[in-house]
Amino acid sequence: MTTRQKDTPVFSFDENTGIAQIETPAAFSYAETLLYLTRSPLECLHSVENGRIYKLLEAGKELLPVEISNPGPGRLHLRFMQGPPADPDAIREAAAYTAEWLDLARDMTPFYATAQSDPLLGPLASGYYGLRIIGVPHLFEALCWAIAGQQINLTFAYTLKRRLVENYGKKLVWEGRTYWLFPKPGDLADVTVEELRQLQFTGKKAEYILHVAGLMDSGALSKEALLASGSYEAAERTLLAIRGIGPWTAHYVLMRCLRNPAAFPIGDAGLHNALKQLLHRTQKPALEEIRQLFAPWRGWEAYAVFYLWRSLLPEGSPAIQTAGLPDART
DNA sequence: GACCAGGGTTAGA
DNA sequence: TCTAACCATGGT
């Protein structure tokens, strides 16, 4: 759990109710957060019921099932389902994890300023105002999710993740809900390629994931080291040197785990489909055109991508004015 | 049954 | 450095 000081949220803990209250920035939409979190019925690492998020956290050695809710503007409630942990550090860790997961510390003012006058990004930014990049704070989870999702549809990717979690992750049942924790690298120490193949991972993906698990279990790879490597470019180079991690995976992890706002998974199929749809094209835009489209958003590519992904959700996309956009090609 | 999916590696030019 | 073949499997 990241405990970097700059990510520590403003939060308070009420001894009487046992609830931690986390302040949220003005540009934060709980509704958009819920929409993203419920995009797949196959998701196994959290659930949403009646506008409340249920998730299993781990602080220290404690498993903490929590309920996140939005009792009103400007704040979230973090309720510890089994009662608050005795260790105040665990409460702080849980709050910090939640804040990082939901990207509460990011000042999005520059992004919205950039988007405001943009014919493509403007309508997305206003239509989905307050949407933040839902993260994958744990590096191993982020890498496994990215590798598993390479070149397959999202539905199957969720199925693969679920199998990984249900076979090797920790499980906790409380008040009728089943909570899962993503496995740690060490949990896969004795797992073989054949075993993962039986879960319908391809042989390559099985190798990649087990290799990454080994690297992380041995300490050769860690989120802390990547963040401390001096620059996102250095972190990217480290990731790219790992077998099975190409440009898309590296940038996906930079975007969702290391939280580089300029991460840019330009080869992403979902990004291509979103642009194709918003630009009313019959074909996906070429990479060079995507680069040109993104040029004005330099430094905020990750958020632009996330907002474009958002436009693919069934709730639809805001009307994009075609004026000022590149002409449709056939 | 073809084509696609939130790609990556490898061999060959 | 760039391109094409290949990987493998479920969804639609």
mmCIF file of C-alpha atoms (C1' of nucleotides) in Angstrom:
data_model
loop_
_atom_site.group_PDB
_atom_site.id
_atom_site.type_symbol
_atom_site.label_atom_id
_atom_site.label_comp_id
_atom_site.label_asym_id
_atom_site.label_seq_id
_atom_site.Cartn_x
_atom_site.Cartn_y
_atom_site.Cartn_z
ATOM 1 C CA MET A 1 0.000 0.000 0.000
ATOM 2 C CA THR A 2 1.446 3.289 -1.034
ATOM 3 C CA THR A 3 2.077 5.600 1.831
ATOM 4 C CA ARG A 4 3.867 8.386 0.029
ATOM 5 C CA GLN A 5 3.180 11.516 1.955
ATOM 6 C CA LYS A 6 1.935 13.499 -1.003
ATOM 7 C CA ASP A 7 -0.756 10.897 -1.572
ATOM 8 C CA THR A 8 -1.971 10.874 1.974
ATOM 9 C CA PRO A 9 -5.546 12.039 1.763
ATOM 10 C CA VAL A 10 -7.184 14.484 4.060
ATOM 11 C CA PHE A 11 -9.186 12.204 6.251
ATOM 12 C CA SER A 12 -10.532 11.932 9.734
ATOM 13 C CA PHE A 13 -11.550 8.967 11.797
ATOM 14 C CA ASP A 14 -14.637 8.959 13.973
ATOM 15 C CA GLU A 15 -14.052 6.722 16.986
ATOM 16 C CA ASN A 16 -17.768 6.479 17.725
ATOM 17 C CA THR A 17 -18.969 5.352 14.323
ATOM 18 C CA GLY A 18 -15.750 3.606 13.314
ATOM 19 C CA ILE A 19 -15.923 5.348 9.974
ATOM 20 C CA ALA A 20 -13.079 7.136 8.247
ATOM 21 C CA GLN A 21 -14.107 10.177 6.290
ATOM 22 C CA ILE A 22 -12.043 11.068 3.248
ATOM 23 C CA GLU A 23 -12.274 14.468 1.630
ATOM 24 C CA THR A 24 -12.751 14.515 -2.125
ATOM 25 C CA PRO A 25 -11.784 17.332 -4.462
ATOM 26 C CA ALA A 26 -14.394 19.458 -6.193
ATOM 27 C CA ALA A 27 -13.749 17.838 -9.564
ATOM 28 C CA PHE A 28 -14.676 14.368 -8.449
ATOM 29 C CA SER A 29 -17.703 12.434 -9.607
ATOM 30 C CA TYR A 30 -18.751 9.496 -7.476
ATOM 31 C CA ALA A 31 -21.331 8.566 -10.107
ATOM 32 C CA GLU A 32 -18.651 8.310 -12.791
ATOM 33 C CA THR A 33 -16.531 6.276 -10.416
ATOM 34 C CA LEU A 34 -19.369 3.823 -9.860
ATOM 35 C CA LEU A 35 -20.056 3.616 -13.557
ATOM 36 C CA TYR A 36 -16.507 2.583 -14.277
ATOM 37 C CA LEU A 37 -16.412 0.158 -11.363
ATOM 38 C CA THR A 38 -19.538 -1.619 -12.592
ATOM 39 C CA ARG A 39 -18.492 -1.899 -16.208
ATOM 40 C CA SER A 40 -18.060 -5.656 -15.971
ATOM 41 C CA PRO A 41 -20.243 -8.123 -14.088
ATOM 42 C CA LEU A 42 -17.216 -10.419 -13.995
ATOM 43 C CA GLU A 43 -15.177 -8.085 -11.799
ATOM 44 C CA CYS A 44 -14.065 -9.968 -8.698
ATOM 45 C CA LEU A 45 -11.945 -7.471 -6.752
ATOM 46 C CA HIS A 46 -14.806 -5.200 -5.787
ATOM 47 C CA SER A 47 -18.553 -5.062 -5.955
ATOM 48 C CA VAL A 48 -21.095 -2.265 -5.983
ATOM 49 C CA GLU A 49 -24.489 -2.463 -4.322
ATOM 50 C CA ASN A 50 -26.901 0.404 -3.826
ATOM 51 C CA GLY A 51 -24.244 2.942 -4.600
ATOM 52 C CA ARG A 52 -21.789 1.484 -2.127
ATOM 53 C CA ILE A 53 -18.463 -0.078 -3.020
ATOM 54 C CA TYR A 54 -17.291 -3.229 -1.264
ATOM 55 C CA LYS A 55 -13.663 -4.206 -1.420
ATOM 56 C CA LEU A 56 -11.100 -6.163 0.517
ATOM 57 C CA LEU A 57 -8.004 -4.255 1.551
ATOM 58 C CA GLU A 58 -4.911 -5.469 3.292
ATOM 59 C CA ALA A 59 -3.050 -3.325 5.777
ATOM 60 C CA GLY A 60 -0.097 -4.871 7.458
ATOM 61 C CA LYS A 61 -1.198 -8.458 7.881
ATOM 62 C CA GLU A 62 -4.818 -7.568 8.424
ATOM 63 C CA LEU A 63 -7.534 -8.280 5.893
ATOM 64 C CA LEU A 64 -9.959 -5.396 5.957
ATOM 65 C CA PRO A 65 -13.260 -5.650 4.131
ATOM 66 C CA VAL A 66 -14.466 -2.097 3.620
ATOM 67 C CA GLU A 67 -17.504 -0.272 2.354
ATOM 68 C CA ILE A 68 -16.996 2.987 0.512
ATOM 69 C CA SER A 69 -19.918 5.347 0.206
ATOM 70 C CA ASN A 70 -20.618 8.929 -0.730
ATOM 71 C CA PRO A 71 -22.768 10.440 2.016
ATOM 72 C CA GLY A 72 -22.647 13.872 0.444
ATOM 73 C CA PRO A 73 -20.578 16.248 -1.660
ATOM 74 C CA GLY A 74 -16.923 16.551 -0.883
ATOM 75 C CA ARG A 75 -16.472 13.396 1.091
ATOM 76 C CA LEU A 76 -16.408 9.626 1.085
ATOM 77 C CA HIS A 77 -17.038 7.292 3.972
ATOM 78 C CA LEU A 78 -14.796 4.323 4.523
ATOM 79 C CA ARG A 79 -16.496 1.829 6.799
ATOM 80 C CA PHE A 80 -14.621 -1.153 8.163
ATOM 81 C CA MET A 81 -17.057 -4.011 7.890
ATOM 82 C CA GLN A 82 -15.560 -5.983 10.757
ATOM 83 C CA GLY A 83 -15.041 -2.951 12.894
ATOM 84 C CA PRO A 84 -12.131 -0.553 12.708
ATOM 85 C CA PRO A 85 -8.656 -2.052 13.035
ATOM 86 C CA ALA A 86 -6.940 -1.425 16.330
ATOM 87 C CA ASP A 87 -3.840 -0.138 14.581
ATOM 88 C CA PRO A 88 -4.290 3.513 13.562
ATOM 89 C CA ASP A 89 -1.697 2.956 10.852
ATOM 90 C CA ALA A 90 -3.981 0.393 9.251
ATOM 91 C CA ILE A 91 -6.769 2.955 9.126
ATOM 92 C CA ARG A 92 -4.414 5.461 7.560
ATOM 93 C CA GLU A 93 -3.205 2.875 5.054
ATOM 94 C CA ALA A 94 -6.734 1.965 4.078
ATOM 95 C CA ALA A 95 -7.627 5.605 3.564
ATOM 96 C CA ALA A 96 -4.447 6.180 1.581
ATOM 97 C CA TYR A 97 -5.134 3.173 -0.608
ATOM 98 C CA THR A 98 -8.673 4.349 -1.291
ATOM 99 C CA ALA A 99 -7.486 7.834 -2.179
ATOM 100 C CA GLU A 100 -4.853 6.499 -4.533
ATOM 101 C CA TRP A 101 -7.210 3.958 -6.082
ATOM 102 C CA LEU A 102 -9.716 6.692 -6.883
ATOM 103 C CA ASP A 103 -7.072 9.280 -7.798
ATOM 104 C CA LEU A 104 -8.285 11.823 -5.260
ATOM 105 C CA ALA A 105 -4.985 13.673 -4.946
ATOM 106 C CA ARG A 106 -4.703 14.719 -8.576
ATOM 107 C CA ASP A 107 -5.217 18.366 -9.406
ATOM 108 C CA MET A 108 -7.124 18.105 -12.649
ATOM 109 C CA THR A 109 -7.422 21.842 -13.271
ATOM 110 C CA PRO A 110 -4.839 21.870 -16.089
ATOM 111 C CA PHE A 111 -6.566 18.959 -17.808
ATOM 112 C CA TYR A 112 -9.935 20.674 -17.807
ATOM 113 C CA ALA A 113 -8.344 23.938 -18.907
ATOM 114 C CA THR A 114 -6.768 22.156 -21.853
ATOM 115 C CA ALA A 115 -9.934 20.282 -22.715
ATOM 116 C CA GLN A 116 -12.207 23.285 -22.522
ATOM 117 C CA SER A 117 -11.413 24.673 -25.934
ATOM 118 C CA ASP A 118 -10.799 21.326 -27.573
ATOM 119 C CA PRO A 119 -13.419 20.127 -30.064
ATOM 120 C CA LEU A 120 -12.876 16.464 -29.256
ATOM 121 C CA LEU A 121 -11.862 16.430 -25.618
ATOM 122 C CA GLY A 122 -14.071 19.319 -24.523
ATOM 123 C CA PRO A 123 -17.395 17.491 -24.726
ATOM 124 C CA LEU A 124 -15.861 14.445 -23.034
ATOM 125 C CA ALA A 125 -14.409 16.512 -20.220
ATOM 126 C CA SER A 126 -17.679 18.292 -19.532
ATOM 127 C CA GLY A 127 -19.840 15.219 -20.098
ATOM 128 C CA TYR A 128 -17.826 13.088 -17.716
ATOM 129 C CA TYR A 129 -16.669 15.892 -15.451
ATOM 130 C CA GLY A 130 -15.131 14.560 -12.287
ATOM 131 C CA LEU A 131 -14.140 11.217 -13.777
ATOM 132 C CA ARG A 132 -10.711 10.227 -12.559
ATOM 133 C CA ILE A 133 -8.433 7.400 -13.558
ATOM 134 C CA ILE A 134 -9.422 4.467 -11.406
ATOM 135 C CA GLY A 135 -6.078 2.986 -10.578
ATOM 136 C CA VAL A 136 -4.555 -0.395 -9.924
ATOM 137 C CA PRO A 137 -2.313 0.541 -7.015
ATOM 138 C CA HIS A 138 -0.569 -2.814 -6.632
ATOM 139 C CA LEU A 139 2.098 -3.318 -9.278
ATOM 140 C CA PHE A 140 1.749 -7.081 -9.522
ATOM 141 C CA GLU A 141 -1.983 -6.807 -10.018
ATOM 142 C CA ALA A 142 -1.509 -4.093 -12.634
ATOM 143 C CA LEU A 143 1.067 -6.125 -14.543
ATOM 144 C CA CYS A 144 -0.972 -9.325 -14.422
ATOM 145 C CA TRP A 145 -4.101 -7.507 -15.516
ATOM 146 C CA ALA A 146 -2.284 -5.850 -18.395
ATOM 147 C CA ILE A 147 -0.528 -9.013 -19.535
ATOM 148 C CA ALA A 148 -3.671 -11.106 -19.229
ATOM 149 C CA GLY A 149 -5.573 -8.528 -21.257
ATOM 150 C CA GLN A 150 -3.168 -8.442 -24.162
ATOM 151 C CA GLN A 151 -4.874 -9.099 -27.464
ATOM 152 C CA ILE A 152 -8.081 -10.510 -26.022
ATOM 153 C CA ASN A 153 -11.479 -9.003 -25.431
ATOM 154 C CA LEU A 154 -12.214 -7.480 -22.055
ATOM 155 C CA THR A 155 -14.791 -10.077 -21.115
ATOM 156 C CA PHE A 156 -12.286 -12.864 -21.451
ATOM 157 C CA ALA A 157 -9.678 -10.742 -19.690
ATOM 158 C CA TYR A 158 -11.991 -10.456 -16.697
ATOM 159 C CA THR A 159 -12.525 -14.205 -16.793
ATOM 160 C CA LEU A 160 -8.781 -14.818 -16.737
ATOM 161 C CA LYS A 161 -8.299 -12.376 -13.872
ATOM 162 C CA ARG A 162 -11.061 -14.014 -11.908
ATOM 163 C CA ARG A 163 -9.454 -17.424 -12.346
ATOM 164 C CA LEU A 164 -6.112 -16.084 -11.196
ATOM 165 C CA VAL A 165 -7.713 -14.489 -8.157
ATOM 166 C CA GLU A 166 -9.941 -17.399 -7.214
ATOM 167 C CA ASN A 167 -7.120 -19.910 -7.541
ATOM 168 C CA TYR A 168 -4.312 -18.038 -5.840
ATOM 169 C CA GLY A 169 -5.786 -15.062 -3.997
ATOM 170 C CA LYS A 170 -7.072 -14.723 -0.471
ATOM 171 C CA LYS A 171 -10.761 -15.019 0.199
ATOM 172 C CA LEU A 172 -12.886 -13.599 2.965
ATOM 173 C CA VAL A 173 -16.601 -14.130 3.449
ATOM 174 C CA TRP A 174 -18.461 -11.623 5.582
ATOM 175 C CA GLU A 175 -22.164 -10.924 5.907
ATOM 176 C CA GLY A 176 -22.947 -12.917 2.811
ATOM 177 C CA ARG A 177 -20.432 -11.190 0.574
ATOM 178 C CA THR A 178 -17.340 -12.872 -0.775
ATOM 179 C CA TYR A 179 -14.280 -10.649 -0.893
ATOM 180 C CA TRP A 180 -11.132 -11.480 -2.829
ATOM 181 C CA LEU A 181 -7.614 -10.161 -2.580
ATOM 182 C CA PHE A 182 -5.388 -10.290 -5.644
ATOM 183 C CA PRO A 183 -2.593 -12.843 -5.165
ATOM 184 C CA LYS A 184 0.866 -11.653 -4.254
ATOM 185 C CA PRO A 185 3.904 -12.570 -6.339
ATOM 186 C CA GLY A 186 4.910 -15.151 -3.747
ATOM 187 C CA ASP A 187 1.532 -16.849 -4.048
ATOM 188 C CA LEU A 188 2.556 -17.917 -7.560
ATOM 189 C CA ALA A 189 6.010 -19.143 -6.543
ATOM 190 C CA ASP A 190 5.170 -22.795 -7.087
ATOM 191 C CA VAL A 191 2.733 -22.355 -9.943
ATOM 192 C CA THR A 192 3.693 -23.804 -13.313
ATOM 193 C CA VAL A 193 3.005 -22.724 -16.867
ATOM 194 C CA GLU A 194 0.898 -25.821 -17.325
ATOM 195 C CA GLU A 195 -1.233 -24.869 -14.365
ATOM 196 C CA LEU A 196 -1.943 -21.423 -15.777
ATOM 197 C CA ARG A 197 -2.602 -22.916 -19.188
ATOM 198 C CA GLN A 198 -5.355 -24.952 -17.619
ATOM 199 C CA LEU A 199 -6.907 -21.634 -16.593
ATOM 200 C CA GLN A 200 -6.778 -20.782 -20.326
ATOM 201 C CA PHE A 201 -3.851 -18.441 -20.202
ATOM 202 C CA THR A 202 -1.732 -18.862 -23.309
ATOM 203 C CA GLY A 203 1.660 -20.394 -22.772
ATOM 204 C CA LYS A 204 3.339 -17.049 -23.415
ATOM 205 C CA LYS A 205 1.166 -15.153 -20.966
ATOM 206 C CA ALA A 206 1.715 -17.843 -18.367
ATOM 207 C CA GLU A 207 5.469 -17.464 -18.796
ATOM 208 C CA TYR A 208 5.288 -13.683 -18.639
ATOM 209 C CA ILE A 209 3.193 -13.641 -15.486
ATOM 210 C CA LEU A 210 5.283 -16.227 -13.669
ATOM 211 C CA HIS A 211 8.452 -14.390 -14.675
ATOM 212 C CA VAL A 212 7.076 -11.103 -13.338
ATOM 213 C CA ALA A 213 5.991 -12.881 -10.152
ATOM 214 C CA GLY A 214 9.537 -14.150 -9.710
ATOM 215 C CA LEU A 215 11.054 -10.729 -10.311
ATOM 216 C CA MET A 216 8.775 -9.140 -7.759
ATOM 217 C CA ASP A 217 9.066 -11.941 -5.239
ATOM 218 C CA SER A 218 12.844 -11.670 -5.323
ATOM 219 C CA GLY A 219 12.729 -7.899 -4.984
ATOM 220 C CA ALA A 220 14.280 -7.312 -8.414
ATOM 221 C CA LEU A 221 11.155 -5.420 -9.430
ATOM 222 C CA SER A 222 8.974 -3.234 -7.252
ATOM 223 C CA LYS A 223 6.677 -0.265 -7.521
ATOM 224 C CA GLU A 224 8.798 1.630 -5.057
ATOM 225 C CA ALA A 225 11.937 1.111 -7.131
ATOM 226 C CA LEU A 226 10.161 2.152 -10.320
ATOM 227 C CA LEU A 227 8.869 5.322 -8.676
ATOM 228 C CA ALA A 228 12.311 6.013 -7.269
ATOM 229 C CA SER A 229 14.065 5.463 -10.585
ATOM 230 C CA GLY A 230 14.155 9.171 -11.273
ATOM 231 C CA SER A 231 11.716 9.562 -14.120
ATOM 232 C CA TYR A 232 8.794 7.864 -15.740
ATOM 233 C CA GLU A 233 11.031 7.324 -18.756
ATOM 234 C CA ALA A 234 13.437 5.344 -16.607
ATOM 235 C CA ALA A 235 10.558 3.336 -15.175
ATOM 236 C CA GLU A 236 9.320 2.697 -18.695
ATOM 237 C CA ARG A 237 12.713 1.421 -19.797
ATOM 238 C CA THR A 238 12.834 -0.936 -16.826
ATOM 239 C CA LEU A 239 9.398 -2.289 -17.681
ATOM 240 C CA LEU A 240 10.148 -2.642 -21.401
ATOM 241 C CA ALA A 241 13.203 -4.736 -20.614
ATOM 242 C CA ILE A 242 10.957 -7.373 -19.073
ATOM 243 C CA ARG A 243 9.843 -10.145 -21.363
ATOM 244 C CA GLY A 244 6.174 -9.859 -22.198
ATOM 245 C CA ILE A 245 6.005 -6.150 -21.487
ATOM 246 C CA GLY A 246 5.826 -4.096 -24.661
ATOM 247 C CA PRO A 247 4.923 -0.445 -25.199
ATOM 248 C CA TRP A 248 1.222 -0.910 -24.548
ATOM 249 C CA THR A 249 1.689 -2.843 -21.315
ATOM 250 C CA ALA A 250 4.376 -0.484 -20.042
ATOM 251 C CA HIS A 251 2.245 2.574 -20.638
ATOM 252 C CA TYR A 252 -0.854 0.890 -19.299
ATOM 253 C CA VAL A 253 0.977 0.220 -16.044
ATOM 254 C CA LEU A 254 2.472 3.702 -16.003
ATOM 255 C CA MET A 255 -1.015 5.049 -16.393
ATOM 256 C CA ARG A 256 -2.953 2.929 -13.915
ATOM 257 C CA CYS A 257 -0.370 2.006 -11.315
ATOM 258 C CA LEU A 258 2.474 4.517 -11.375
ATOM 259 C CA ARG A 259 0.040 7.288 -12.275
ATOM 260 C CA ASN A 260 2.031 9.064 -14.874
ATOM 261 C CA PRO A 261 -0.533 11.499 -16.342
ATOM 262 C CA ALA A 262 1.450 11.486 -19.596
ATOM 263 C CA ALA A 263 1.352 7.711 -20.023
ATOM 264 C CA PHE A 264 0.040 6.998 -23.479
ATOM 265 C CA PRO A 265 -0.903 3.454 -24.551
ATOM 266 C CA ILE A 266 -1.274 4.608 -28.134
ATOM 267 C CA GLY A 267 -1.692 1.116 -29.534
ATOM 268 C CA ASP A 268 -4.733 0.433 -27.403
ATOM 269 C CA ALA A 269 -7.604 -1.124 -29.313
ATOM 270 C CA GLY A 270 -10.201 0.507 -27.109
ATOM 271 C CA LEU A 271 -8.649 3.910 -27.712
ATOM 272 C CA HIS A 272 -8.776 3.264 -31.445
ATOM 273 C CA ASN A 273 -12.415 2.253 -31.302
ATOM 274 C CA ALA A 274 -13.355 5.276 -29.222
ATOM 275 C CA LEU A 275 -11.715 7.624 -31.709
ATOM 276 C CA LYS A 276 -13.256 5.818 -34.649
ATOM 277 C CA GLN A 277 -16.679 6.244 -33.096
ATOM 278 C CA LEU A 278 -16.277 9.851 -31.975
ATOM 279 C CA LEU A 279 -14.821 10.913 -35.313
ATOM 280 C CA HIS A 280 -17.519 9.033 -37.195
ATOM 281 C CA ARG A 281 -15.008 7.030 -39.152
ATOM 282 C CA THR A 282 -15.484 3.729 -40.886
ATOM 283 C CA GLN A 283 -11.920 2.760 -40.043
ATOM 284 C CA LYS A 284 -9.711 3.254 -37.049
ATOM 285 C CA PRO A 285 -7.444 6.286 -37.216
ATOM 286 C CA ALA A 286 -3.796 5.668 -38.001
ATOM 287 C CA LEU A 287 -1.206 5.953 -35.254
ATOM 288 C CA GLU A 288 0.267 9.110 -36.749
ATOM 289 C CA GLU A 289 -3.127 10.782 -36.747
ATOM 290 C CA ILE A 290 -3.675 9.757 -33.143
ATOM 291 C CA ARG A 291 -0.374 11.360 -32.255
ATOM 292 C CA GLN A 292 -1.503 14.571 -33.910
ATOM 293 C CA LEU A 293 -4.869 14.469 -32.160
ATOM 294 C CA PHE A 294 -3.159 14.026 -28.810
ATOM 295 C CA ALA A 295 -0.508 16.690 -29.403
ATOM 296 C CA PRO A 296 -2.491 19.501 -27.741
ATOM 297 C CA TRP A 297 -3.041 17.336 -24.673
ATOM 298 C CA ARG A 298 0.628 16.739 -23.978
ATOM 299 C CA GLY A 299 1.196 15.793 -20.382
ATOM 300 C CA TRP A 300 -2.373 14.573 -19.933
ATOM 301 C CA GLU A 301 -2.490 11.720 -22.405
ATOM 302 C CA ALA A 302 -3.457 9.183 -19.758
ATOM 303 C CA TYR A 303 -6.542 11.171 -18.781
ATOM 304 C CA ALA A 304 -7.469 11.752 -22.411
ATOM 305 C CA VAL A 305 -7.260 8.000 -22.990
ATOM 306 C CA PHE A 306 -9.343 7.284 -19.915
ATOM 307 C CA TYR A 307 -12.029 9.749 -20.976
ATOM 308 C CA LEU A 308 -12.016 8.200 -24.438
ATOM 309 C CA TRP A 309 -12.427 4.754 -22.900
ATOM 310 C CA ARG A 310 -15.306 6.150 -20.895
ATOM 311 C CA SER A 311 -17.055 7.127 -24.122
ATOM 312 C CA LEU A 312 -17.272 3.434 -24.995
ATOM 313 C CA LEU A 313 -19.458 2.614 -22.000
ATOM 314 C CA PRO A 314 -23.135 2.042 -22.801
ATOM 315 C CA GLU A 315 -24.227 5.237 -21.069
ATOM 316 C CA GLY A 316 -23.199 6.875 -24.270
ATOM 317 C CA SER A 317 -21.067 9.780 -25.223
ATOM 318 C CA PRO A 318 -21.830 13.460 -25.239
ATOM 319 C CA ALA A 319 -22.533 14.975 -28.630
ATOM 320 C CA ILE A 320 -19.287 15.843 -30.340
ATOM 321 C CA GLN A 321 -19.426 18.806 -32.669
ATOM 322 C CA THR A 322 -17.910 17.736 -35.935
ATOM 323 C CA ALA A 323 -16.840 21.283 -36.747
ATOM 324 C CA GLY A 324 -13.181 21.696 -36.084
ATOM 325 C CA LEU A 325 -12.483 17.996 -36.175
ATOM 326 C CA PRO A 326 -10.577 16.235 -38.918
ATOM 327 C CA ASP A 327 -12.783 15.251 -41.848
ATOM 328 C CA ALA A 328 -14.127 11.751 -41.922
ATOM 329 C CA ARG A 329 -12.274 9.436 -44.209
ATOM 330 C CA THR A 330 -13.580 6.302 -45.794
ATOM 331 C "C1'" DG B 1 -16.681 -19.240 -39.839
ATOM 332 C "C1'" DA B 2 -14.575 -14.863 -40.136
ATOM 333 C "C1'" DC B 3 -13.033 -11.225 -37.676
ATOM 334 C "C1'" DC B 4 -11.807 -8.913 -33.581
ATOM 335 C "C1'" DA B 5 -9.874 -8.364 -29.027
ATOM 336 C "C1'" DG B 6 -7.465 -2.511 -23.954
ATOM 337 C "C1'" DG B 7 -0.247 -6.985 -27.846
ATOM 338 C "C1'" DG B 8 4.337 -9.146 -27.799
ATOM 339 C "C1'" DT B 9 8.082 -11.733 -29.699
ATOM 340 C "C1'" DT B 10 10.658 -13.380 -33.335
ATOM 341 C "C1'" DA B 11 12.680 -13.881 -37.855
ATOM 342 C "C1'" DG B 12 13.960 -11.747 -41.896
ATOM 343 C "C1'" DA B 13 14.696 -7.917 -44.892
ATOM 344 C "C1'" DT C 1 15.165 0.201 -37.887
ATOM 345 C "C1'" DC C 2 11.063 -1.676 -39.995
ATOM 346 C "C1'" DT C 3 7.682 -5.381 -41.424
ATOM 347 C "C1'" DA C 4 5.290 -9.693 -41.452
ATOM 348 C "C1'" DA C 5 4.429 -14.002 -39.475
ATOM 349 C "C1'" DC C 6 3.093 -16.215 -35.505
ATOM 350 C "C1'" DC C 7 1.163 -16.883 -31.028
ATOM 351 C "C1'" DA C 8 -3.474 -18.822 -28.995
ATOM 352 C "C1'" DT C 9 -8.255 -18.257 -27.289
ATOM 353 C "C1'" DG C 10 -12.942 -16.471 -26.286
ATOM 354 C "C1'" DG C 11 -16.627 -13.118 -27.965
ATOM 355 C "C1'" DT C 12 -19.625 -11.614 -31.408
#
